[in-house]
PDB file of C-alpha atoms in Angstrom:
ATOM      1  CA  MET A   1      -1.386  14.038  23.299  1.00 39.00           C
ATOM      2  CA  MET A   2       0.406  10.683  23.504  1.00 46.00           C
ATOM      3  CA  SER A   3       1.960   9.761  26.712  1.00 46.00           C
ATOM      4  CA  GLU A   4       5.751   9.557  26.788  1.00 78.00           C
ATOM      5  CA  LYS A   5       5.486   5.883  27.874  1.00 95.00           C
ATOM      6  CA  THR A   6       3.564   3.195  25.976  1.00 97.00           C
ATOM      7  CA  ALA A   7       3.133  -0.313  27.373  1.00 98.00           C
ATOM      8  CA  ILE A   8       1.938  -3.416  25.611  1.00 97.00           C
ATOM      9  CA  VAL A   9       0.055  -5.747  27.904  1.00 98.00           C
ATOM     10  CA  THR A  10      -0.855  -9.271  26.585  1.00 96.00           C
ATOM     11  CA  GLY A  11      -3.688 -11.094  28.182  1.00 93.00           C
ATOM     12  CA  ILE A  12      -5.439  -7.713  28.885  1.00 94.00           C
ATOM     13  CA  THR A  13      -8.861  -9.380  29.496  1.00 92.00           C
ATOM     14  CA  GLY A  14      -7.674 -11.467  32.345  1.00 92.00           C
ATOM     15  CA  GLN A  15      -7.411 -10.782  36.089  1.00 94.00           C
ATOM     16  CA  ASP A  16      -3.884  -9.714  35.897  1.00 96.00           C
ATOM     17  CA  GLY A  17      -4.344  -7.460  32.864  1.00 96.00           C
ATOM     18  CA  TRP A  18      -7.094  -5.616  34.772  1.00 96.00           C
ATOM     19  CA  TYR A  19      -4.860  -4.725  37.698  1.00 98.00           C
ATOM     20  CA  LEU A  20      -1.636  -4.125  35.718  1.00 98.00           C
ATOM     21  CA  SER A  21      -3.457  -1.856  33.295  1.00 97.00           C
ATOM     22  CA  GLY A  22      -4.930   0.207  36.174  1.00 97.00           C
ATOM     23  CA  LEU A  23      -1.475   0.728  37.705  1.00 98.00           C
ATOM     24  CA  LEU A  24      -0.073   1.789  34.254  1.00 98.00           C
ATOM     25  CA  LEU A  25      -2.946   4.214  33.493  1.00 97.00           C
ATOM     26  CA  GLU A  26      -2.640   5.866  36.789  1.00 96.00           C
ATOM     27  CA  ARG A  27       0.944   6.735  35.932  1.00 96.00           C
ATOM     28  CA  GLY A  28       0.051   8.200  32.541  1.00 96.00           C
ATOM     29  CA  TYR A  29       0.924   5.270  30.319  1.00 97.00           C
ATOM     30  CA  ARG A  30      -0.675   4.710  26.968  1.00 97.00           C
ATOM     31  CA  VAL A  31      -1.749   1.020  27.317  1.00 97.00           C
ATOM     32  CA  ILE A  32      -2.176  -1.237  24.341  1.00 97.00           C
ATOM     33  CA  GLY A  33      -3.869  -4.379  25.441  1.00 96.00           C
ATOM     34  CA  THR A  34      -3.885  -7.520  23.248  1.00 94.00           C
ATOM     35  CA  SER A  35      -5.990 -10.603  23.325  1.00 88.00           C
ATOM     36  CA  ARG A  36      -6.666 -13.532  21.097  1.00 83.00           C
ATOM     37  CA  ASP A  37     -10.361 -12.373  21.118  1.00 78.00           C
ATOM     38  CA  PRO A  38     -10.925  -9.067  22.968  1.00 74.00           C
ATOM     39  CA  ALA A  39     -14.786  -9.461  22.641  1.00 72.00           C
ATOM     40  CA  ALA A  40     -14.811 -13.027  24.252  1.00 69.00           C
ATOM     41  CA  GLY A  41     -12.707 -12.091  27.348  1.00 71.00           C
ATOM     42  CA  GLY A  42     -13.338 -10.120  30.516  1.00 77.00           C
ATOM     43  CA  PRO A  43     -13.952  -6.461  30.526  1.00 83.00           C
ATOM     44  CA  VAL A  44     -10.986  -3.906  30.047  1.00 88.00           C
ATOM     45  CA  ARG A  45     -10.564  -0.535  31.544  1.00 92.00           C
ATOM     46  CA  ASP A  46     -11.636   2.735  29.769  1.00 90.00           C
ATOM     47  CA  GLY A  47      -8.701   4.408  27.858  1.00 92.00           C
ATOM     48  CA  ILE A  48      -7.069   1.170  26.845  1.00 94.00           C
ATOM     49  CA  VAL A  49      -6.479   0.529  23.004  1.00 93.00           C
ATOM     50  CA  THR A  50      -7.245  -3.179  22.408  1.00 93.00           C
ATOM     51  CA  ALA A  51      -5.783  -5.195  19.592  1.00 92.00           C
ATOM     52  CA  ARG A  52      -6.532  -8.725  18.516  1.00 89.00           C
ATOM     53  CA  TRP A  53      -3.493 -10.925  18.343  1.00 89.00           C
ATOM     54  CA  ASP A  54      -2.942 -14.697  18.210  1.00 87.00           C
ATOM     55  CA  LEU A  55       0.258 -15.384  20.148  1.00 86.00           C
ATOM     56  CA  ARG A  56       1.274 -17.802  17.357  1.00 83.00           C
ATOM     57  CA  ASP A  57       1.630 -14.961  14.819  1.00 85.00           C
ATOM     58  CA  GLY A  58       4.963 -13.276  14.912  1.00 86.00           C
ATOM     59  CA  GLU A  59       4.488 -10.980  11.905  1.00 91.00           C
ATOM     60  CA  VAL A  60       1.254  -9.383  13.508  1.00 92.00           C
ATOM     61  CA  LEU A  61       3.208  -8.727  16.714  1.00 94.00           C
ATOM     62  CA  GLU A  62       6.120  -7.101  14.841  1.00 96.00           C
ATOM     63  CA  ALA A  63       3.496  -4.769  13.047  1.00 95.00           C
ATOM     64  CA  LEU A  64       1.982  -3.935  16.478  1.00 95.00           C
ATOM     65  CA  LEU A  65       5.354  -3.035  17.769  1.00 97.00           C
ATOM     66  CA  ARG A  66       6.185  -0.725  14.786  1.00 96.00           C
ATOM     67  CA  ASP A  67       2.713   0.870  14.898  1.00 95.00           C
ATOM     68  CA  HIS A  68       2.567   1.685  18.584  1.00 96.00           C
ATOM     69  CA  ARG A  69       6.289   1.891  19.566  1.00 96.00           C
ATOM     70  CA  PRO A  70       6.023   0.727  23.148  1.00 97.00           C
ATOM     71  CA  THR A  71       8.579   1.461  25.728  1.00 97.00           C
ATOM     72  CA  GLU A  72       7.470  -1.516  27.855  1.00 98.00           C
ATOM     73  CA  PHE A  73       6.107  -4.991  27.136  1.00 98.00           C
ATOM     74  CA  TYR A  74       4.382  -7.076  29.762  1.00 98.00           C
ATOM     75  CA  ASN A  75       3.478 -10.678  28.810  1.00 98.00           C
ATOM     76  CA  LEU A  76       0.616 -11.943  30.879  1.00 97.00           C
ATOM     77  CA  ALA A  77      -0.981 -14.144  28.293  1.00 91.00           C
ATOM     78  CA  ALA A  78      -0.988 -17.951  28.918  1.00 87.00           C
ATOM     79  CA  PHE A  79      -2.991 -20.983  29.103  1.00 80.00           C
ATOM     80  CA  ALA A  80      -4.221 -20.907  32.722  1.00 70.00           C
ATOM     81  CA  SER A  81      -2.953 -22.950  35.489  1.00 60.00           C
ATOM     82  CA  GLY A  82      -5.295 -24.431  38.170  1.00 57.00           C
ATOM     83  CA  ALA A  83      -7.220 -27.294  36.936  1.00 54.00           C
ATOM     84  CA  GLY A  84      -6.063 -27.024  33.352  1.00 63.00           C
ATOM     85  CA  MET A  85      -2.215 -27.460  33.924  1.00 70.00           C
ATOM     86  CA  TYR A  86      -2.270 -30.919  32.397  1.00 73.00           C
ATOM     87  CA  ASP A  87      -4.775 -30.268  29.559  1.00 76.00           C
ATOM     88  CA  ASP A  88      -3.545 -29.952  26.048  1.00 84.00           C
ATOM     89  CA  PRO A  89       0.275 -30.080  26.636  1.00 90.00           C
ATOM     90  CA  VAL A  90       1.097 -29.228  23.019  1.00 92.00           C
ATOM     91  CA  GLY A  91      -1.126 -26.134  23.120  1.00 90.00           C
ATOM     92  CA  ILE A  92       0.332 -25.223  26.471  1.00 92.00           C
ATOM     93  CA  GLY A  93       3.868 -25.469  25.119  1.00 93.00           C
ATOM     94  CA  GLU A  94       3.030 -23.458  22.033  1.00 93.00           C
ATOM     95  CA  VAL A  95       1.304 -20.627  23.997  1.00 92.00           C
ATOM     96  CA  ASN A  96       3.189 -20.526  27.302  1.00 94.00           C
ATOM     97  CA  GLY A  97       6.494 -21.400  25.966  1.00 96.00           C
ATOM     98  CA  LEU A  98       7.258 -20.809  22.222  1.00 96.00           C
ATOM     99  CA  ALA A  99       5.055 -17.712  21.998  1.00 96.00           C
ATOM    100  CA  VAL A 100       7.451 -16.043  24.494  1.00 97.00           C
ATOM    101  CA  ALA A 101      10.390 -16.639  22.187  1.00 97.00           C
ATOM    102  CA  ARG A 102       8.420 -15.046  19.393  1.00 96.00           C
ATOM    103  CA  MET A 103       7.734 -12.052  21.600  1.00 97.00           C
ATOM    104  CA  LEU A 104      11.370 -11.642  22.469  1.00 98.00           C
ATOM    105  CA  GLU A 105      12.538 -12.049  18.899  1.00 97.00           C
ATOM    106  CA  ALA A 106      10.001  -9.470  17.697  1.00 97.00           C
ATOM    107  CA  VAL A 107      11.482  -7.000  20.306  1.00 98.00           C
ATOM    108  CA  ARG A 108      14.930  -7.724  19.115  1.00 98.00           C
ATOM    109  CA  ARG A 109      14.026  -7.168  15.500  1.00 97.00           C
ATOM    110  CA  VAL A 110      11.913  -4.055  15.902  1.00 97.00           C
ATOM    111  CA  ASP A 111      13.229  -2.157  18.865  1.00 98.00           C
ATOM    112  CA  PRO A 112      15.750  -3.766  21.358  1.00 98.00           C
ATOM    113  CA  ALA A 113      15.232  -0.779  23.616  1.00 98.00           C
ATOM    114  CA  ILE A 114      11.797  -2.154  24.729  1.00 98.00           C
ATOM    115  CA  ARG A 115      11.830  -3.410  28.195  1.00 98.00           C
ATOM    116  CA  PHE A 116      10.194  -6.711  28.524  1.00 98.00           C
ATOM    117  CA  CYS A 117       8.727  -8.517  31.500  1.00 98.00           C
ATOM    118  CA  GLN A 118       7.541 -12.209  31.531  1.00 98.00           C
ATOM    119  CA  ALA A 119       4.962 -13.445  34.035  1.00 98.00           C
ATOM    120  CA  SER A 120       6.810 -16.684  35.105  1.00 98.00           C
ATOM    121  CA  SER A 121       5.198 -19.069  37.704  1.00 97.00           C
ATOM    122  CA  SER A 122       5.976 -20.806  40.943  1.00 96.00           C
ATOM    123  CA  GLU A 123       4.891 -23.914  39.100  1.00 94.00           C
ATOM    124  CA  MET A 124       8.363 -24.048  37.506  1.00 97.00           C
ATOM    125  CA  PHE A 125       9.604 -25.116  40.916  1.00 96.00           C
ATOM    126  CA  GLY A 126       7.303 -28.108  40.936  1.00 93.00           C
ATOM    127  CA  GLU A 127       8.782 -30.299  43.477  1.00 90.00           C
ATOM    128  CA  PRO A 128      11.313 -27.985  45.139  1.00 92.00           C
ATOM    129  CA  ASP A 129      14.209 -29.179  47.185  1.00 89.00           C
ATOM    130  CA  ARG A 130      13.763 -26.346  49.811  1.00 92.00           C
ATOM    131  CA  SER A 131      11.311 -23.924  51.171  1.00 93.00           C
ATOM    132  CA  PRO A 132      10.931 -20.986  50.856  1.00 97.00           C
ATOM    133  CA  GLN A 133      11.886 -20.671  47.161  1.00 97.00           C
ATOM    134  CA  GLY A 134      13.786 -17.797  45.795  1.00 97.00           C
ATOM    135  CA  GLU A 135      15.223 -16.785  42.426  1.00 98.00           C
ATOM    136  CA  ASP A 136      18.200 -19.177  42.889  1.00 96.00           C
ATOM    137  CA  THR A 137      16.086 -22.296  43.891  1.00 97.00           C
ATOM    138  CA  ALA A 138      16.353 -25.122  41.371  1.00 96.00           C
ATOM    139  CA  PHE A 139      13.339 -25.704  39.064  1.00 96.00           C
ATOM    140  CA  HIS A 140      11.717 -29.132  38.905  1.00 95.00           C
ATOM    141  CA  PRO A 141       8.460 -28.605  37.048  1.00 95.00           C
ATOM    142  CA  ARG A 142       6.003 -31.485  37.106  1.00 92.00           C
ATOM    143  CA  SER A 143       3.308 -30.321  34.758  1.00 92.00           C
ATOM    144  CA  PRO A 144       3.188 -29.232  31.047  1.00 93.00           C
ATOM    145  CA  TYR A 145       2.125 -25.756  32.223  1.00 93.00           C
ATOM    146  CA  GLY A 146       5.178 -25.593  34.644  1.00 94.00           C
ATOM    147  CA  ALA A 147       7.586 -26.856  31.834  1.00 96.00           C
ATOM    148  CA  ALA A 148       6.418 -24.454  29.271  1.00 96.00           C
ATOM    149  CA  LYS A 149       6.704 -21.623  31.698  1.00 97.00           C
ATOM    150  CA  LEU A 150      10.315 -22.724  32.439  1.00 98.00           C
ATOM    151  CA  TYR A 151      11.199 -22.704  28.796  1.00 98.00           C
ATOM    152  CA  ALA A 152       9.852 -19.184  28.407  1.00 98.00           C
ATOM    153  CA  HIS A 153      11.691 -18.131  31.679  1.00 98.00           C
ATOM    154  CA  GLU A 154      15.036 -19.515  30.265  1.00 98.00           C
ATOM    155  CA  MET A 155      14.513 -17.753  26.873  1.00 98.00           C
ATOM    156  CA  VAL A 156      14.030 -14.439  28.725  1.00 98.00           C
ATOM    157  CA  GLY A 157      17.431 -14.979  30.308  1.00 98.00           C
ATOM    158  CA  ILE A 158      19.064 -15.851  27.052  1.00 98.00           C
ATOM    159  CA  TYR A 159      17.680 -12.640  25.411  1.00 98.00           C
ATOM    160  CA  ASP A 160      19.089 -10.585  28.214  1.00 97.00           C
ATOM    161  CA  ARG A 161      22.484 -12.304  28.251  1.00 97.00           C
ATOM    162  CA  VAL A 162      23.064 -12.855  24.574  1.00 97.00           C
ATOM    163  CA  HIS A 163      21.176 -10.024  22.964  1.00 97.00           C
ATOM    164  CA  GLY A 164      21.339  -7.266  25.527  1.00 97.00           C
ATOM    165  CA  LEU A 165      17.572  -6.882  25.938  1.00 98.00           C
ATOM    166  CA  PHE A 166      16.224  -5.385  29.144  1.00 98.00           C
ATOM    167  CA  ALA A 167      14.329  -8.630  29.724  1.00 98.00           C
ATOM    168  CA  CYS A 168      13.246 -10.009  33.067  1.00 98.00           C
ATOM    169  CA  SER A 169      10.900 -12.407  34.698  1.00 98.00           C
ATOM    170  CA  ALA A 170       8.483 -12.053  37.511  1.00 98.00           C
ATOM    171  CA  ILE A 171       8.139 -15.318  39.257  1.00 98.00           C
ATOM    172  CA  LEU A 172       4.594 -15.108  40.472  1.00 98.00           C
ATOM    173  CA  PHE A 173       3.259 -17.429  43.143  1.00 97.00           C
ATOM    174  CA  ASN A 174      -0.505 -17.888  43.473  1.00 96.00           C
ATOM    175  CA  HIS A 175      -2.175 -14.512  43.204  1.00 97.00           C
ATOM    176  CA  GLU A 176      -5.960 -13.927  43.534  1.00 97.00           C
ATOM    177  CA  SER A 177      -8.469 -11.139  43.631  1.00 98.00           C
ATOM    178  CA  PRO A 178     -12.334 -10.492  43.429  1.00 97.00           C
ATOM    179  CA  ARG A 179     -11.834 -11.083  39.709  1.00 95.00           C
ATOM    180  CA  ARG A 180     -10.761 -14.694  40.084  1.00 92.00           C
ATOM    181  CA  GLY A 181     -13.246 -17.194  38.575  1.00 88.00           C
ATOM    182  CA  PRO A 182     -14.386 -20.534  39.958  1.00 91.00           C
ATOM    183  CA  GLY A 183     -11.859 -22.471  37.838  1.00 88.00           C
ATOM    184  CA  PHE A 184      -9.336 -21.725  40.717  1.00 92.00           C
ATOM    185  CA  VAL A 185      -9.817 -23.175  44.197  1.00 95.00           C
ATOM    186  CA  THR A 186      -9.948 -19.885  45.894  1.00 97.00           C
ATOM    187  CA  GLY A 187     -12.580 -18.613  43.393  1.00 97.00           C
ATOM    188  CA  LYS A 188     -14.455 -21.768  43.769  1.00 97.00           C
ATOM    189  CA  ILE A 189     -14.549 -21.384  47.507  1.00 98.00           C
ATOM    190  CA  ALA A 190     -15.559 -17.715  47.460  1.00 98.00           C
ATOM    191  CA  ARG A 191     -18.350 -18.305  45.017  1.00 98.00           C
ATOM    192  CA  ALA A 192     -19.634 -21.328  47.033  1.00 98.00           C
ATOM    193  CA  ALA A 193     -19.373 -19.516  50.339  1.00 98.00           C
ATOM    194  CA  ALA A 194     -21.450 -16.540  48.925  1.00 98.00           C
ATOM    195  CA  ARG A 195     -24.208 -18.838  47.291  1.00 98.00           C
ATOM    196  CA  ILE A 196     -24.425 -21.024  50.365  1.00 98.00           C
ATOM    197  CA  GLY A 197     -24.563 -18.030  52.592  1.00 97.00           C
ATOM    198  CA  ARG A 198     -27.520 -16.797  50.611  1.00 96.00           C
ATOM    199  CA  GLY A 199     -29.315 -20.103  50.431  1.00 96.00           C
ATOM    200  CA  PHE A 200     -28.735 -20.895  46.726  1.00 96.00           C
ATOM    201  CA  GLU A 201     -26.680 -23.896  47.565  1.00 95.00           C
ATOM    202  CA  SER A 202     -25.935 -26.099  50.679  1.00 95.00           C
ATOM    203  CA  GLU A 203     -22.660 -27.866  49.994  1.00 96.00           C
ATOM    204  CA  LEU A 204     -19.143 -27.567  48.512  1.00 97.00           C
ATOM    205  CA  SER A 205     -16.988 -30.524  47.449  1.00 96.00           C
ATOM    206  CA  LEU A 206     -13.328 -30.055  47.656  1.00 96.00           C
ATOM    207  CA  GLY A 207     -10.240 -32.274  47.518  1.00 91.00           C
ATOM    208  CA  ASN A 208      -7.366 -31.977  49.982  1.00 93.00           C
ATOM    209  CA  LEU A 209      -8.153 -29.389  52.478  1.00 96.00           C
ATOM    210  CA  ASP A 210      -4.684 -29.588  53.865  1.00 94.00           C
ATOM    211  CA  ALA A 211      -2.931 -28.587  50.546  1.00 92.00           C
ATOM    212  CA  GLN A 212      -1.055 -25.347  51.108  1.00 93.00           C
ATOM    213  CA  ARG A 213      -0.120 -22.482  48.847  1.00 95.00           C
ATOM    214  CA  ASP A 214       1.296 -19.031  49.071  1.00 97.00           C
ATOM    215  CA  TRP A 215      -1.632 -16.791  48.172  1.00 98.00           C
ATOM    216  CA  SER A 216      -1.375 -13.032  47.649  1.00 97.00           C
ATOM    217  CA  PHE A 217      -3.289 -10.153  46.001  1.00 98.00           C
ATOM    218  CA  ALA A 218      -3.030  -9.938  42.207  1.00 98.00           C
ATOM    219  CA  GLY A 219      -2.753  -6.117  42.444  1.00 98.00           C
ATOM    220  CA  ASP A 220       0.405  -6.528  44.569  1.00 98.00           C
ATOM    221  CA  SER A 221       1.964  -8.994  42.107  1.00 98.00           C
ATOM    222  CA  MET A 222       1.271  -6.659  39.064  1.00 98.00           C
ATOM    223  CA  ARG A 223       2.769  -3.682  41.026  1.00 98.00           C
ATOM    224  CA  GLY A 224       5.921  -5.962  41.384  1.00 98.00           C
ATOM    225  CA  MET A 225       6.119  -6.533  37.493  1.00 98.00           C
ATOM    226  CA  MET A 226       5.777  -2.811  37.009  1.00 98.00           C
ATOM    227  CA  LEU A 227       8.527  -2.028  39.422  1.00 98.00           C
ATOM    228  CA  ALA A 228      10.825  -4.680  37.850  1.00 98.00           C
ATOM    229  CA  LEU A 229      10.737  -2.721  34.479  1.00 97.00           C
ATOM    230  CA  GLN A 230      11.636   0.572  36.350  1.00 96.00           C
ATOM    231  CA  ALA A 231      14.816  -0.804  37.837  1.00 97.00           C
ATOM    232  CA  ASP A 232      18.234   0.233  36.679  1.00 97.00           C
ATOM    233  CA  ALA A 233      19.145  -3.255  35.384  1.00 97.00           C
ATOM    234  CA  PRO A 234      17.135  -6.236  34.458  1.00 98.00           C
ATOM    235  CA  GLY A 235      16.583  -8.971  37.035  1.00 97.00           C
ATOM    236  CA  ASP A 236      14.229 -11.781  37.959  1.00 98.00           C
ATOM    237  CA  TYR A 237      12.082 -11.421  41.027  1.00 98.00           C
ATOM    238  CA  VAL A 238       9.949 -13.578  43.227  1.00 98.00           C
ATOM    239  CA  PHE A 239       6.634 -11.956  44.154  1.00 98.00           C
ATOM    240  CA  ALA A 240       4.911 -13.794  46.942  1.00 98.00           C
ATOM    241  CA  SER A 241       3.491 -13.166  50.537  1.00 98.00           C
ATOM    242  CA  GLY A 242       5.941 -15.422  52.091  1.00 97.00           C
ATOM    243  CA  GLU A 243       3.231 -17.133  54.052  1.00 97.00           C
ATOM    244  CA  SER A 244       1.668 -20.514  53.572  1.00 96.00           C
ATOM    245  CA  HIS A 245      -2.076 -21.072  54.061  1.00 97.00           C
ATOM    246  CA  SER A 246      -4.203 -24.279  53.429  1.00 96.00           C
ATOM    247  CA  VAL A 247      -7.280 -24.810  51.408  1.00 97.00           C
ATOM    248  CA  ARG A 248      -8.912 -25.317  54.873  1.00 98.00           C
ATOM    249  CA  ASP A 249      -7.732 -21.712  55.969  1.00 98.00           C
ATOM    250  CA  VAL A 250      -9.503 -20.232  52.768  1.00 98.00           C
ATOM    251  CA  CYS A 251     -12.656 -22.160  53.682  1.00 98.00           C
ATOM    252  CA  GLU A 252     -12.584 -20.883  57.256  1.00 98.00           C
ATOM    253  CA  VAL A 253     -12.202 -17.169  56.207  1.00 98.00           C
ATOM    254  CA  ALA A 254     -14.616 -17.363  53.293  1.00 98.00           C
ATOM    255  CA  PHE A 255     -17.356 -19.043  55.133  1.00 98.00           C
ATOM    256  CA  ALA A 256     -16.948 -16.938  58.290  1.00 98.00           C
ATOM    257  CA  GLN A 257     -17.545 -13.842  56.024  1.00 98.00           C
ATOM    258  CA  VAL A 258     -21.143 -14.972  55.624  1.00 98.00           C
ATOM    259  CA  GLY A 259     -21.460 -15.976  59.206  1.00 98.00           C
ATOM    260  CA  LEU A 260     -21.067 -19.805  58.609  1.00 98.00           C
ATOM    261  CA  ASP A 261     -18.810 -22.544  59.806  1.00 98.00           C
ATOM    262  CA  TYR A 262     -17.200 -24.264  56.763  1.00 98.00           C
ATOM    263  CA  ARG A 263     -17.303 -27.587  58.581  1.00 97.00           C
ATOM    264  CA  ASP A 264     -21.112 -27.691  58.175  1.00 97.00           C
ATOM    265  CA  HIS A 265     -20.907 -27.295  54.387  1.00 97.00           C
ATOM    266  CA  VAL A 266     -17.636 -28.414  52.913  1.00 97.00           C
ATOM    267  CA  ARG A 267     -17.231 -32.062  51.924  1.00 96.00           C
ATOM    268  CA  THR A 268     -14.060 -33.762  50.622  1.00 92.00           C
ATOM    269  CA  SER A 269     -14.085 -35.715  47.350  1.00 82.00           C
ATOM    270  CA  ASP A 270     -11.567 -38.413  46.234  1.00 73.00           C
ATOM    271  CA  ALA A 271     -12.135 -37.182  42.651  1.00 66.00           C
ATOM    272  CA  ASP A 272     -10.793 -33.690  43.492  1.00 62.00           C
ATOM    273  CA  TYR A 273      -8.092 -34.934  45.823  1.00 59.00           C
ATOM    274  CA  ARG A 274      -4.476 -33.731  45.199  1.00 65.00           C
ATOM    275  CA  PRO A 275      -1.733 -34.887  47.504  1.00 65.00           C
ATOM    276  CA  ALA A 276       0.039 -32.204  49.464  1.00 65.00           C
ATOM    277  CA  GLU A 277       3.560 -31.315  48.358  1.00 70.00           C
ATOM    278  CA  ALA A 278       6.500 -32.784  50.599  1.00 71.00           C
ATOM    279  CA  VAL A 279       8.175 -29.264  50.411  1.00 82.00           C
ATOM    280  CA  PRO A 280       5.543 -26.548  50.381  1.00 87.00           C
ATOM    281  CA  LEU A 281       5.667 -23.850  47.585  1.00 91.00           C
ATOM    282  CA  VAL A 282       6.385 -20.542  49.703  1.00 97.00           C
ATOM    283  CA  GLY A 283       7.965 -17.619  48.065  1.00 98.00           C
ATOM    284  CA  ASP A 284      10.967 -15.767  49.295  1.00 98.00           C
ATOM    285  CA  ALA A 285      10.520 -12.113  48.012  1.00 98.00           C
ATOM    286  CA  SER A 286      13.301 -10.715  50.017  1.00 98.00           C
ATOM    287  CA  LYS A 287      15.200  -9.609  46.759  1.00 98.00           C
ATOM    288  CA  ALA A 288      12.112  -7.679  45.487  1.00 98.00           C
ATOM    289  CA  GLN A 289      11.868  -6.039  48.860  1.00 98.00           C
ATOM    290  CA  ARG A 290      15.630  -5.219  48.969  1.00 98.00           C
ATOM    291  CA  VAL A 291      16.123  -4.087  45.361  1.00 98.00           C
ATOM    292  CA  LEU A 292      12.637  -2.654  44.480  1.00 98.00           C
ATOM    293  CA  GLY A 293      11.263  -1.677  47.723  1.00 98.00           C
ATOM    294  CA  TRP A 294       8.300  -4.019  46.983  1.00 98.00           C
ATOM    295  CA  ALA A 295       6.127  -5.582  49.763  1.00 97.00           C
ATOM    296  CA  PRO A 296       2.730  -6.984  49.691  1.00 97.00           C
ATOM    297  CA  GLN A 297      -0.093  -4.519  50.861  1.00 97.00           C
ATOM    298  CA  MET A 298      -3.065  -6.961  51.239  1.00 98.00           C
ATOM    299  CA  ASP A 299      -2.905  -9.765  53.753  1.00 98.00           C
ATOM    300  CA  PHE A 300      -4.526 -13.178  53.270  1.00 98.00           C
ATOM    301  CA  PRO A 301      -7.748 -12.667  55.379  1.00 98.00           C
ATOM    302  CA  THR A 302      -8.514  -9.388  53.656  1.00 98.00           C
ATOM    303  CA  LEU A 303      -7.940 -10.963  50.210  1.00 98.00           C
ATOM    304  CA  ILE A 304     -10.334 -13.846  50.851  1.00 98.00           C
ATOM    305  CA  ARG A 305     -13.050 -11.679  52.331  1.00 98.00           C
ATOM    306  CA  SER A 306     -12.803  -9.338  49.435  1.00 98.00           C
ATOM    307  CA  MET A 307     -13.339 -12.167  47.076  1.00 98.00           C
ATOM    308  CA  VAL A 308     -16.492 -13.344  49.082  1.00 98.00           C
ATOM    309  CA  ASP A 309     -17.878  -9.896  49.047  1.00 98.00           C
ATOM    310  CA  ALA A 310     -17.513  -9.659  45.255  1.00 96.00           C
ATOM    311  CA  GLU A 311     -19.436 -12.840  44.878  1.00 97.00           C
ATOM    312  CA  LEU A 312     -22.129 -11.580  47.079  1.00 97.00           C
ATOM    313  CA  ASP A 313     -22.389  -8.389  45.134  1.00 96.00           C
ATOM    314  CA  ILE A 314     -22.774 -10.534  41.915  1.00 95.00           C
ATOM    315  CA  LEU A 315     -25.669 -12.381  43.437  1.00 95.00           C
ATOM    316  CA  GLN A 316     -27.378  -9.126  44.403  1.00 92.00           C
ATOM    317  CA  HIS A 317     -26.440  -7.323  41.245  1.00 87.00           C
ATOM    318  CA  PRO A 318     -25.670  -9.891  38.475  1.00 84.00           C
ATOM    319  CA  ALA A 319     -24.782  -7.115  35.925  1.00 79.00           C
ATOM    320  CA  ASN A 320     -21.772  -6.177  38.120  1.00 76.00           C
ATOM    321  CA  ASN A 321     -19.974  -9.328  37.406  1.00 79.00           C
ATOM    322  CA  PRO A 322     -16.439  -8.371  36.729  1.00 75.00           C
ATOM    323  CA  ARG A 323     -15.720 -11.326  34.738  1.00 73.00           C
TER     324      ARG A 323
END
């Protein structure tokens, strides 16, 4: 028997898709997961219906909406941030920006009752004028990734105000998990700590160890997105830990998990160096706490340790690689 609620989740094969789909399945949703190439991405949970969809194709999306009649639509699909924020600005604009307008237009045309939540990004703040950053902080993106995300974010607001859609954005600060790969600095550090701890490598090269970010658990962020679509009215929400930690802090916790001092193994490289922001990116999630009752459940040390443990498990059992 089909569940009363059906959710479409784009980017189902990614880190966020894994955690969001798990939350939805636990609540009895029928989950339709889309990916440009489901076979090439990461694993998906049992019970999910997967569909191939290129974000540039609006007609295919409209057909998916008509076929599956979702009650909720979560957009997690995007060119990744991290080291790729400046690569292929045209492609980033197409996928992270214009594709969201296509999604909103498809919802408007097929069924305006579908509730839509966009995964926005703290990279929209870019060089903020204050810290911490909340929903009313001015945006100053400084990368193609941030600029494309801002376009999508603004389009969500337009479809809410002009067309009456229940459309909202979750402004996600850096969120990590044991499913995070080495293309992100936390994943890179966790992987290196495990490999160095087990004798496969001896050294890790990083850039600015004093660069700071607001890191939280991806599962907490996805729970926030789900809560945003259960609210009485659409609204944008920041989901973040509210704490700032440096790359050095990540190294300290990660290497301690394998009984090492990071200072004996981490080297800095000018090629990887990124200057620290004058105003740190730290999220103010007080609105989400007040309106949605949301709060992060996993703290920073537990998060980093869980990532290292996952990498250690992969070394011992390669077939268990969650990515």
